[in-house]
XYZ file of N, CA, C and O in Angstrom:
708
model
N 0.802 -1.205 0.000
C 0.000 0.000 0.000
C 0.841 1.263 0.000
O 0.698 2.122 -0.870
N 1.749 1.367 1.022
C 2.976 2.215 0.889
C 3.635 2.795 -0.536
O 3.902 3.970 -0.785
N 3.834 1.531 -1.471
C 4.158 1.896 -2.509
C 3.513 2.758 -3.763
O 4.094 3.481 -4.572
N 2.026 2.411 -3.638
C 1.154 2.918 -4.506
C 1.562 4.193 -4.378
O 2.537 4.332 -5.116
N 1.235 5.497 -3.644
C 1.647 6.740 -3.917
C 3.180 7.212 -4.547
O 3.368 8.190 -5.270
N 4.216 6.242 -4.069
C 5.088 6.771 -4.439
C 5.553 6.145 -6.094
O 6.468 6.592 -6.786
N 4.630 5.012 -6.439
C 5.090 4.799 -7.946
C 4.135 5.723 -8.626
O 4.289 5.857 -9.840
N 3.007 6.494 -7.937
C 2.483 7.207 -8.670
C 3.502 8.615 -8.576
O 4.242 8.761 -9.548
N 3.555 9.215 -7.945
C 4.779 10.285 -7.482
C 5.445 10.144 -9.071
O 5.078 10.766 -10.067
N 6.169 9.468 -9.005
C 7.766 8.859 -9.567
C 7.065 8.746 -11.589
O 7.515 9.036 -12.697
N 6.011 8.259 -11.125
C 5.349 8.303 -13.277
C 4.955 9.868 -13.408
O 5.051 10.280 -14.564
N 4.514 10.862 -12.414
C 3.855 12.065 -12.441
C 5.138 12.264 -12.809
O 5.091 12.218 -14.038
N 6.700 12.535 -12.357
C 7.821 12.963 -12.271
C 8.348 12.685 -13.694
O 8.858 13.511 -14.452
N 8.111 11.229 -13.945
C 8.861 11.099 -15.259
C 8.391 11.297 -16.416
O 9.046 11.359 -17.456
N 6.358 11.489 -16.203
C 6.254 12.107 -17.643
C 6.272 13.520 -17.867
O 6.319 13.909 -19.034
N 6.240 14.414 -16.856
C 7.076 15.787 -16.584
C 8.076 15.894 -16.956
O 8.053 16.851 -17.729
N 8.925 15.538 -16.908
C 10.357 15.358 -17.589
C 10.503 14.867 -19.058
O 10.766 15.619 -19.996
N 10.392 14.126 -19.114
C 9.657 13.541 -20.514
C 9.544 15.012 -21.536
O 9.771 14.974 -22.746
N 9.219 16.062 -20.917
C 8.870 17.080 -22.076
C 9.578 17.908 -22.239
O 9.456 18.739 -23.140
N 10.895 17.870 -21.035
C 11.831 18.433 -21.372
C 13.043 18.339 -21.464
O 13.906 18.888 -20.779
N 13.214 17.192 -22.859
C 13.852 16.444 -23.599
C 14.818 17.875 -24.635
O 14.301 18.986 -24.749
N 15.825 17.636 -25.098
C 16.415 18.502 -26.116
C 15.859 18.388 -27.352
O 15.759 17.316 -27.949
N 15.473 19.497 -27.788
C 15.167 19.320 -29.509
C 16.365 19.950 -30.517
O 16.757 21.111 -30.401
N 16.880 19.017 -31.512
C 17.452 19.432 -32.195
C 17.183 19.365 -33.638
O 16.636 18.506 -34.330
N 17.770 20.622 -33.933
C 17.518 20.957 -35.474
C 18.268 21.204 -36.648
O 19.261 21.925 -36.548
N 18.037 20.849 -37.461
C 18.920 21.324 -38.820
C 18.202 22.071 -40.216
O 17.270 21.673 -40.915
N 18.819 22.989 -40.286
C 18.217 24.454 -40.807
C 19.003 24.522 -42.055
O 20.103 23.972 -42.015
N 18.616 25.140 -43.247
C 19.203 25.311 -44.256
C 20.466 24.106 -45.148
O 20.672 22.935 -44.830
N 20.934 24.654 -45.951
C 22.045 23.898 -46.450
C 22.930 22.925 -45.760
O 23.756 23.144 -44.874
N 22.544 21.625 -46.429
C 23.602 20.695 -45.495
C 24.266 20.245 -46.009
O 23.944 19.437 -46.879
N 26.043 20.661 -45.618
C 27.087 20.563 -46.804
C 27.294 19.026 -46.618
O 27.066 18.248 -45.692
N 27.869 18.892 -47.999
C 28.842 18.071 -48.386
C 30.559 18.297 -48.481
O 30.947 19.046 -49.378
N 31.340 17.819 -47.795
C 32.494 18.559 -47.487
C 33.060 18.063 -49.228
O 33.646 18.791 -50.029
N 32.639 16.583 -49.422
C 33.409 16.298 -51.177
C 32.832 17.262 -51.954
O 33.530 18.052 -52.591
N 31.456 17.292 -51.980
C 31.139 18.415 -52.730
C 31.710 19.720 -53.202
O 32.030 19.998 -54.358
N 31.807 20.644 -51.901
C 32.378 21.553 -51.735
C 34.522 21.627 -52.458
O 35.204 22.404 -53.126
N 34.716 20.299 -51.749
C 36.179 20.496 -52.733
C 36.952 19.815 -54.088
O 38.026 19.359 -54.479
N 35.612 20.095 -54.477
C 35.488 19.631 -56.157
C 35.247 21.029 -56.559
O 35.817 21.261 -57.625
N 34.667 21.946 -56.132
C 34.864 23.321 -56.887
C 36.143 23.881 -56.843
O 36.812 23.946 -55.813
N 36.462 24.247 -57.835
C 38.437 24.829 -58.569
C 37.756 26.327 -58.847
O 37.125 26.583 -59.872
N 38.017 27.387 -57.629
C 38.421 28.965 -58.930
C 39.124 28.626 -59.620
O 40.062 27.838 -59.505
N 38.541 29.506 -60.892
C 39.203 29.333 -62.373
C 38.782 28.129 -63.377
O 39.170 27.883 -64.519
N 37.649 27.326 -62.362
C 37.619 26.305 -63.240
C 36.194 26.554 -63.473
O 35.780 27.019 -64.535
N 35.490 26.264 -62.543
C 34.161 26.167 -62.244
C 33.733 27.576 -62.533
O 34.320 28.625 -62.264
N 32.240 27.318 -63.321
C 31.082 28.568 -63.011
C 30.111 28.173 -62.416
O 29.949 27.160 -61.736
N 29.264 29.211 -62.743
C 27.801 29.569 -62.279
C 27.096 28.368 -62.186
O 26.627 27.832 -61.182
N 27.071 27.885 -63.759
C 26.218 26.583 -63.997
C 26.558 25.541 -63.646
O 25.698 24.667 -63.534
N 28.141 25.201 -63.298
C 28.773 23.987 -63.056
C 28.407 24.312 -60.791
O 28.280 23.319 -60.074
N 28.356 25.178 -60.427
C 28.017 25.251 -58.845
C 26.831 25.354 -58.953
O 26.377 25.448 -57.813
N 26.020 25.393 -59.710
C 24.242 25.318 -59.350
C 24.278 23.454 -59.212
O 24.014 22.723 -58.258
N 24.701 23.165 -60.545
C 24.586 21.698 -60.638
C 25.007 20.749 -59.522
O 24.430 19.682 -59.311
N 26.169 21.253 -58.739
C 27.138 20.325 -57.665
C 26.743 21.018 -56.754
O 26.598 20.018 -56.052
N 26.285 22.181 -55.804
C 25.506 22.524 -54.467
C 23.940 22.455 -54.906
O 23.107 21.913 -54.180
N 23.739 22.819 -55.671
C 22.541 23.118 -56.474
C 21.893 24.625 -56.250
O 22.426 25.264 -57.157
N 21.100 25.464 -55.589
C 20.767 26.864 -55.718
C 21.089 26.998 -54.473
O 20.875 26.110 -53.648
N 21.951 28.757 -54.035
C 22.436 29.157 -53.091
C 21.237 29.146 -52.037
O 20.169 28.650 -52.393
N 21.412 29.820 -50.399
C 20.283 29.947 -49.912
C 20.610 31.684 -49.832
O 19.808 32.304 -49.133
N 21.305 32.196 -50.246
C 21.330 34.123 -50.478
C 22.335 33.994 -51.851
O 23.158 33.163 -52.234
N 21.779 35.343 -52.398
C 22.896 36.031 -53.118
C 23.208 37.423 -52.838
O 22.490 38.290 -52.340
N 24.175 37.470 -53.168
C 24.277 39.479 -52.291
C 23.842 40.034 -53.520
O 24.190 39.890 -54.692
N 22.691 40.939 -52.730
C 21.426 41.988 -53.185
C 22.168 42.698 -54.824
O 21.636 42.769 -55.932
N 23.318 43.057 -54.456
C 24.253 44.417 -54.987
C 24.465 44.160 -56.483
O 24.052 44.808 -57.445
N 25.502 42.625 -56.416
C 25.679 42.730 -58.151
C 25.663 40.845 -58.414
O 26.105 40.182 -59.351
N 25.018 40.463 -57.254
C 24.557 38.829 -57.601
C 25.694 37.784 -57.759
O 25.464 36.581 -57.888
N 27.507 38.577 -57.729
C 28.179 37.365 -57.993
C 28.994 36.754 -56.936
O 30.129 36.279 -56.885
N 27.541 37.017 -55.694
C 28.872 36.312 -54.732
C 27.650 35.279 -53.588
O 26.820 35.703 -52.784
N 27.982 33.942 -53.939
C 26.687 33.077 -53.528
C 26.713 32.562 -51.913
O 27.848 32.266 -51.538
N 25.740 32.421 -50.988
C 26.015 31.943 -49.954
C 25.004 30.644 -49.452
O 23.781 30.711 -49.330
N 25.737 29.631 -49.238
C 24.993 28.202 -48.905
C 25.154 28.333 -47.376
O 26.250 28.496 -46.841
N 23.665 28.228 -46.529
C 24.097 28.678 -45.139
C 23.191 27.669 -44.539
O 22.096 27.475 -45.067
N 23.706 26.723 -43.024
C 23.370 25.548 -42.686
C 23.254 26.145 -41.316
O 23.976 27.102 -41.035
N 22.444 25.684 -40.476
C 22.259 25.568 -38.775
C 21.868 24.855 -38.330
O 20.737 24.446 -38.591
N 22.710 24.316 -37.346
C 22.295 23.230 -36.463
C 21.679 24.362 -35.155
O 22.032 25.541 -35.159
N 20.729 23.797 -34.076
C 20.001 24.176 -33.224
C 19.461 23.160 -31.832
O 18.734 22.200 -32.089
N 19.816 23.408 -30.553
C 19.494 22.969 -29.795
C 18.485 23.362 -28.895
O 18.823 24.487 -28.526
N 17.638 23.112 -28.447
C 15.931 23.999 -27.809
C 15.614 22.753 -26.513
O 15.198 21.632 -26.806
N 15.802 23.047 -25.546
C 15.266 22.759 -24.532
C 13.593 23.128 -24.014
O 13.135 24.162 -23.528
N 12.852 21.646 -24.393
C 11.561 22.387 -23.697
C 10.711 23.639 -24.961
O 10.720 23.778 -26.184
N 10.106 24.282 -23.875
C 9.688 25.599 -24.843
C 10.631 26.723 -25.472
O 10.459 27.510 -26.403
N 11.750 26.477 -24.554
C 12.834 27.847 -24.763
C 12.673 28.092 -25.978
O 11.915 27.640 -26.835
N 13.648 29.034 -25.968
C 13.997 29.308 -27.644
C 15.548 28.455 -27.819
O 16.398 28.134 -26.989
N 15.453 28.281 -29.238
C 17.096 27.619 -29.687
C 18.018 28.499 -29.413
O 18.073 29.659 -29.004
N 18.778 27.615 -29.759
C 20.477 27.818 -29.264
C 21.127 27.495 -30.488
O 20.941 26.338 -30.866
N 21.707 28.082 -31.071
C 22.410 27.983 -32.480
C 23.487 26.946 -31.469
O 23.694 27.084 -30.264
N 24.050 25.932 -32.364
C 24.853 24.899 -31.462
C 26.394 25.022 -32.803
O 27.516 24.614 -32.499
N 26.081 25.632 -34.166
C 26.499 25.173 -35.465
C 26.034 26.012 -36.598
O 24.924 25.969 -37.129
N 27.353 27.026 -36.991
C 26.718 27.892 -38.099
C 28.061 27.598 -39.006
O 29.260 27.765 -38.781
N 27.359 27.108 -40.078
C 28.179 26.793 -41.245
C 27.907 27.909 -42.496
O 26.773 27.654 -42.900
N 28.412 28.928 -43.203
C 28.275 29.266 -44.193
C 29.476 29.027 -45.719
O 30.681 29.275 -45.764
N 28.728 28.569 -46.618
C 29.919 28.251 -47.565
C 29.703 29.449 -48.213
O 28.518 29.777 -48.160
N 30.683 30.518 -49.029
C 30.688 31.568 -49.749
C 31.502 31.237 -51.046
O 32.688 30.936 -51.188
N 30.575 31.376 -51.863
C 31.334 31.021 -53.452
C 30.960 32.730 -54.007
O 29.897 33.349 -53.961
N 32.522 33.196 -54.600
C 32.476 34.497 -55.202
C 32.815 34.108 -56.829
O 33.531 33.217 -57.287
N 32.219 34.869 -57.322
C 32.192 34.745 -58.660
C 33.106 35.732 -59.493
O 33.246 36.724 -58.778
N 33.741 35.896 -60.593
C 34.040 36.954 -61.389
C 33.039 37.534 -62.329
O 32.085 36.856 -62.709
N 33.260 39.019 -62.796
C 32.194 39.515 -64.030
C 32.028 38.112 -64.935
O 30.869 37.755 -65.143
N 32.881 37.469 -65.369
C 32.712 36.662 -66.251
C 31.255 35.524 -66.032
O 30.517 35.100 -66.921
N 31.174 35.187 -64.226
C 30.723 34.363 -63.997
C 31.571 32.817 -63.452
O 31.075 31.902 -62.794
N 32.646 32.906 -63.861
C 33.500 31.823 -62.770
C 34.170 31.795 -61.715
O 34.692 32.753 -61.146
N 34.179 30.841 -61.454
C 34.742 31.211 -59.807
C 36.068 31.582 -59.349
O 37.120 31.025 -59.666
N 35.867 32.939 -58.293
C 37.005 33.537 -58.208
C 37.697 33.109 -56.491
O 38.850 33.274 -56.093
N 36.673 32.608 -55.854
C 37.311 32.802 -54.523
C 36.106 31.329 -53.765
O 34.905 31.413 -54.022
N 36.507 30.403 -53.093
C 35.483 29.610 -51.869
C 35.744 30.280 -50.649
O 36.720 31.021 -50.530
N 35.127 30.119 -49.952
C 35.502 30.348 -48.200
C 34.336 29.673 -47.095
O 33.366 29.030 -47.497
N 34.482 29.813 -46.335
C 33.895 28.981 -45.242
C 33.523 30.187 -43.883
O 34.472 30.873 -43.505
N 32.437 30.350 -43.347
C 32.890 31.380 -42.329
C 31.588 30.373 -41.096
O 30.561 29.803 -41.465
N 32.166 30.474 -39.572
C 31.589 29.491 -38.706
C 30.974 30.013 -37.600
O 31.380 31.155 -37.816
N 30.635 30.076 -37.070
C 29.436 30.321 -35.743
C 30.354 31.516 -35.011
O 29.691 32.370 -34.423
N 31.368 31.621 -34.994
C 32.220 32.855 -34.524
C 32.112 33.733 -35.530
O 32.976 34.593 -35.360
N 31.439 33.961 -36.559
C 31.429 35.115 -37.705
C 29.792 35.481 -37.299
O 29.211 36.391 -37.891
N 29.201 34.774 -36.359
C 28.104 35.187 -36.195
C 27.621 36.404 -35.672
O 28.224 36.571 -34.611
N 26.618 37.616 -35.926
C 26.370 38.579 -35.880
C 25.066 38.724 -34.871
O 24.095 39.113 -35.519
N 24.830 38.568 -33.769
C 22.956 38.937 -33.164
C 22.835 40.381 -33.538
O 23.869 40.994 -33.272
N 21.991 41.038 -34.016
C 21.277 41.730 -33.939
C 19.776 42.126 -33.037
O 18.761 41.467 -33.265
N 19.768 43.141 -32.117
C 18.678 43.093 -31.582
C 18.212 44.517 -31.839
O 18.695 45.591 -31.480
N 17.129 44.222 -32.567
C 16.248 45.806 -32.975
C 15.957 46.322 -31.974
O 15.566 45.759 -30.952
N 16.205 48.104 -32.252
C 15.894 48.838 -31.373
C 14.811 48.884 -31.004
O 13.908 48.279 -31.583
N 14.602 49.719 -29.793
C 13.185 49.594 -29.138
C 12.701 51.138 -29.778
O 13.225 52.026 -30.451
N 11.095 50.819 -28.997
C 10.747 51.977 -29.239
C 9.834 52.202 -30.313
O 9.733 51.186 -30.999
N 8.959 53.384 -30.817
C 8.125 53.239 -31.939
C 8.838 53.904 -33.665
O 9.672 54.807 -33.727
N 8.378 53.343 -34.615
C 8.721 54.154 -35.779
C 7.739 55.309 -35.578
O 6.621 55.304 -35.063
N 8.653 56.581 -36.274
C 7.548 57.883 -36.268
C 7.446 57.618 -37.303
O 8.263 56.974 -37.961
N 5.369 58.511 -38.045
C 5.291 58.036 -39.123
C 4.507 59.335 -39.271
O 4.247 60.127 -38.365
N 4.106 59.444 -40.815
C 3.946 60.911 -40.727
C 2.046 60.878 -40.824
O 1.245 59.944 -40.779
N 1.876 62.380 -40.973
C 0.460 63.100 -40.310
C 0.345 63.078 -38.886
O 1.411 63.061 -38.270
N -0.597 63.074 -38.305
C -0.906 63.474 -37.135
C -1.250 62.650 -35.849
O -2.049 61.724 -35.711
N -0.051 63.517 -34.556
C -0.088 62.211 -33.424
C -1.057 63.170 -32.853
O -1.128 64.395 -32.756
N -2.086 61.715 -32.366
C -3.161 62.065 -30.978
C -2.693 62.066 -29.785
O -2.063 61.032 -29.565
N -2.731 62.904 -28.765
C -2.705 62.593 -27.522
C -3.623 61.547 -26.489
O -4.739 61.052 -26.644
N -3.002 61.485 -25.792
C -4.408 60.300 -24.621
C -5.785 61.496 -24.523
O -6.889 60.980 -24.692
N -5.778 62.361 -24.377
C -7.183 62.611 -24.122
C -7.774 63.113 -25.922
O -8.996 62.977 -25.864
N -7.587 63.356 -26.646
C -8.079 63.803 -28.404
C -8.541 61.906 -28.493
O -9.710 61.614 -28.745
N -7.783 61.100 -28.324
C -8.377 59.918 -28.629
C -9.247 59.073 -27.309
O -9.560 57.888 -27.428
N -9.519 59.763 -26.253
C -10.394 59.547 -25.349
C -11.706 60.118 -25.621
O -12.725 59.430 -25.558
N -11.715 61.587 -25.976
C -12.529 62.011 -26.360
C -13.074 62.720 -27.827
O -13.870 63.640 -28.015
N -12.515 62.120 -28.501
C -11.968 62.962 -30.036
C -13.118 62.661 -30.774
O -13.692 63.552 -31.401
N -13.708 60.960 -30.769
C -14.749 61.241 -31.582
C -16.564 61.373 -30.916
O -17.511 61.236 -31.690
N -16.755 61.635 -29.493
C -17.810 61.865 -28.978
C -18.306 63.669 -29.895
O -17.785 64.747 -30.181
N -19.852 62.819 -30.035
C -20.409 63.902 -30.915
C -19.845 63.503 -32.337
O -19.481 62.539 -31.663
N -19.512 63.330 -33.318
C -18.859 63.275 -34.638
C -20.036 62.374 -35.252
O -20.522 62.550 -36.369
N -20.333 61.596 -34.537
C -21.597 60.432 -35.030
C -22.669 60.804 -35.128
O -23.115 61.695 -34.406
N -23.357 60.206 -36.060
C -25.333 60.521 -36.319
C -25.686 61.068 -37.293
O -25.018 60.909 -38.315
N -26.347 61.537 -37.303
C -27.219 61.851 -39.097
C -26.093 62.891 -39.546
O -25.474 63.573 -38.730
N -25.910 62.937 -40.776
C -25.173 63.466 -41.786
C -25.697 65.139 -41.682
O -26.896 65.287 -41.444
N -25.082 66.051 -41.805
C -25.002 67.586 -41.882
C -26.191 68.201 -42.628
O -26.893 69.185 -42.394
N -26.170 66.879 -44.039
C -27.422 66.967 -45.022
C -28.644 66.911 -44.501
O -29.482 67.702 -44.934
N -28.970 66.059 -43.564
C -29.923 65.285 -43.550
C -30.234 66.247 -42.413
O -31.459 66.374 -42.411
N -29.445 67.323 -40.994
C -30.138 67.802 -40.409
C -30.361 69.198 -40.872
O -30.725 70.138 -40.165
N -30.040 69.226 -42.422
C -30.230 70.714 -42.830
C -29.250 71.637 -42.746
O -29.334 72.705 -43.352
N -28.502 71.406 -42.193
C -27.068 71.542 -42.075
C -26.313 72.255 -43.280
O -27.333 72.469 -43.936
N -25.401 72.730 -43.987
C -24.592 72.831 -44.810
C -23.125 72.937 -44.239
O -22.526 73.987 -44.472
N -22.659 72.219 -43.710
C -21.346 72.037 -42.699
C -20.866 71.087 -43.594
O -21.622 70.540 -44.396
N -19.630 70.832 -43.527
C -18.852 69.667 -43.843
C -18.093 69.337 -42.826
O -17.546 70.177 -42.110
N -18.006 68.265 -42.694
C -17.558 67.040 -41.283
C -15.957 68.022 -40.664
O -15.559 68.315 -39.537
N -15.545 68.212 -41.724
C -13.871 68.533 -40.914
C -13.916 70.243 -40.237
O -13.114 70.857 -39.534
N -15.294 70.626 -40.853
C -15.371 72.041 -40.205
C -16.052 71.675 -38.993
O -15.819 72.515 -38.124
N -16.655 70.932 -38.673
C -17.433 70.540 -37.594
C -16.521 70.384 -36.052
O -15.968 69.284 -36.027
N -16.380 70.806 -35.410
C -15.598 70.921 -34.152
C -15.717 69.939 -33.329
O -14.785 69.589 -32.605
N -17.224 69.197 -33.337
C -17.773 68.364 -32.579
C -17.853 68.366 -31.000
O -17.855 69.465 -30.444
N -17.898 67.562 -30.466
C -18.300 68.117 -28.832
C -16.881 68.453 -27.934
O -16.836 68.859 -26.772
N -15.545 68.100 -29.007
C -14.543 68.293 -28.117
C -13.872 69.753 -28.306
O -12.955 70.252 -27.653
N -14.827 70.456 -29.731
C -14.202 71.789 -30.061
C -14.275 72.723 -29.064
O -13.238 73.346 -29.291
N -14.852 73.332 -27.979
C -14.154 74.067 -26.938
C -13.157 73.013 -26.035
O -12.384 73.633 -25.305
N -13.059 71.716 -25.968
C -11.708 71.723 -25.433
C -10.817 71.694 -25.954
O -9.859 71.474 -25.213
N -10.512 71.847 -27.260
C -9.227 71.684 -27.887
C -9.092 73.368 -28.175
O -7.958 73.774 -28.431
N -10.160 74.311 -28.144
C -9.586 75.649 -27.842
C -9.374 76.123 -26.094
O -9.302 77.326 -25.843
N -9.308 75.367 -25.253
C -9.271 75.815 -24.124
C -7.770 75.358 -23.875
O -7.058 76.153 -23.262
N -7.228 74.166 -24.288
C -5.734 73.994 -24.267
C -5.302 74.152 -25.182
O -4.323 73.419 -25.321
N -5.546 74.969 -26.269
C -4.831 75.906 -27.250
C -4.523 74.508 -28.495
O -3.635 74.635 -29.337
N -5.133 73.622 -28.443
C -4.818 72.690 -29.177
C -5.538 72.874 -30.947
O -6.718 73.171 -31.137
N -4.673 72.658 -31.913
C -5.392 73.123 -33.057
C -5.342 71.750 -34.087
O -4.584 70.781 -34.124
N -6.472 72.135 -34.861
C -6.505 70.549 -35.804
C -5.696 70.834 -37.194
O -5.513 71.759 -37.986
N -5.347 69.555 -37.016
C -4.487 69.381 -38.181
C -5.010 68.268 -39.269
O -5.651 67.248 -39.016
N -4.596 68.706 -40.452
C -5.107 67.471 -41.425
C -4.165 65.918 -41.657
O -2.968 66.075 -41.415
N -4.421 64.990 -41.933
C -3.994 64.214 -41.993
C -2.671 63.976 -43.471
O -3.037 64.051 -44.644
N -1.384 63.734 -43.125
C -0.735 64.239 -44.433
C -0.374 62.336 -44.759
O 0.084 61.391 -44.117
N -0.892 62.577 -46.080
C -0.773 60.598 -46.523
C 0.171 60.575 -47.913
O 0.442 59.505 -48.457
């Protein structure tokens, strides 16, 4: 009887654990090291490295002759996020001609993090404050200008917040798109 709780204990424990097993991954290009030293600058082009890596995974934006085959391995514990474990990039440069001028190899120490700045993009026309968008569109709604006889048009219309936006000197602006 003793035992019953604690083999239950001990299965609660191990299928808990159970989920936080390592996950590993492999991302992009997965070299072939023969592959790779069968390409000769000076020998090889364009068409002869499409055929033997087959299509890069980048080309640089600028003038297209310099190719990059890029591989990651990844380790993830659980929910975490990965862990780059393995960054392989092969770089094949090309000449104007189109054959190859240069191989290289660059490895998990050429690696770059980037972390975007914080903060908002400014964007243009017009910022609201907390109270213009608390109270900005009370009154603006309901029958059309036409319809109460009106000859107003909507942006001349002040609506119910137009003495407070002249009491804190606040003035409207149009929207610039």
């Amino acid at each position: 009887m003793i035992f019953k709780p604690t083999i239950l204990a001990l299965s609660i424990l191990l299928l808990t654990t159970a989920g936080c097993t390592r996950i590993k991954d492999v991302k992009g290009y997965v070299a072939d090291n023969e592959l790779t030293q069968e390409i000769k600058p000076g020998v090889d082009n364009k068409q002869s490295v499409a055929k033997t890596l087959g299509n890069p995974s980048v080309q640089s934006d600028f003038n297209g002759n310099t190719w990059y085959y890029v591989s990651e391995k990844t380790s993830q514990l659980a929910f975490l996020w990965p862990k780059p474990t393995k960054h392989d990039v092969i770089k094949v440069d090309f000449d104007d001609k189109g054959n190859v001028s240069a191989i290289g190899r660059l490895g998990i120490d050429q690696v770059v993090r980037v972390n975007p700045a914080g903060g908002a993009t400014p964007t243009r026309g017009r910022q609201f404050g907390f109270w213009e968008q608390l109270l900005g569109s009370i009154g603006r709604f309901g029958a059309s200008p036409e319809a109460q006889g009106a000859k107003k048009t909507r942006a001349a219309d002040p609506g119910f917040c137009g003495p407070i936006h002249q009491l804190f000197g606040w003035q409207r602006r149009t929207r610039l798109i």
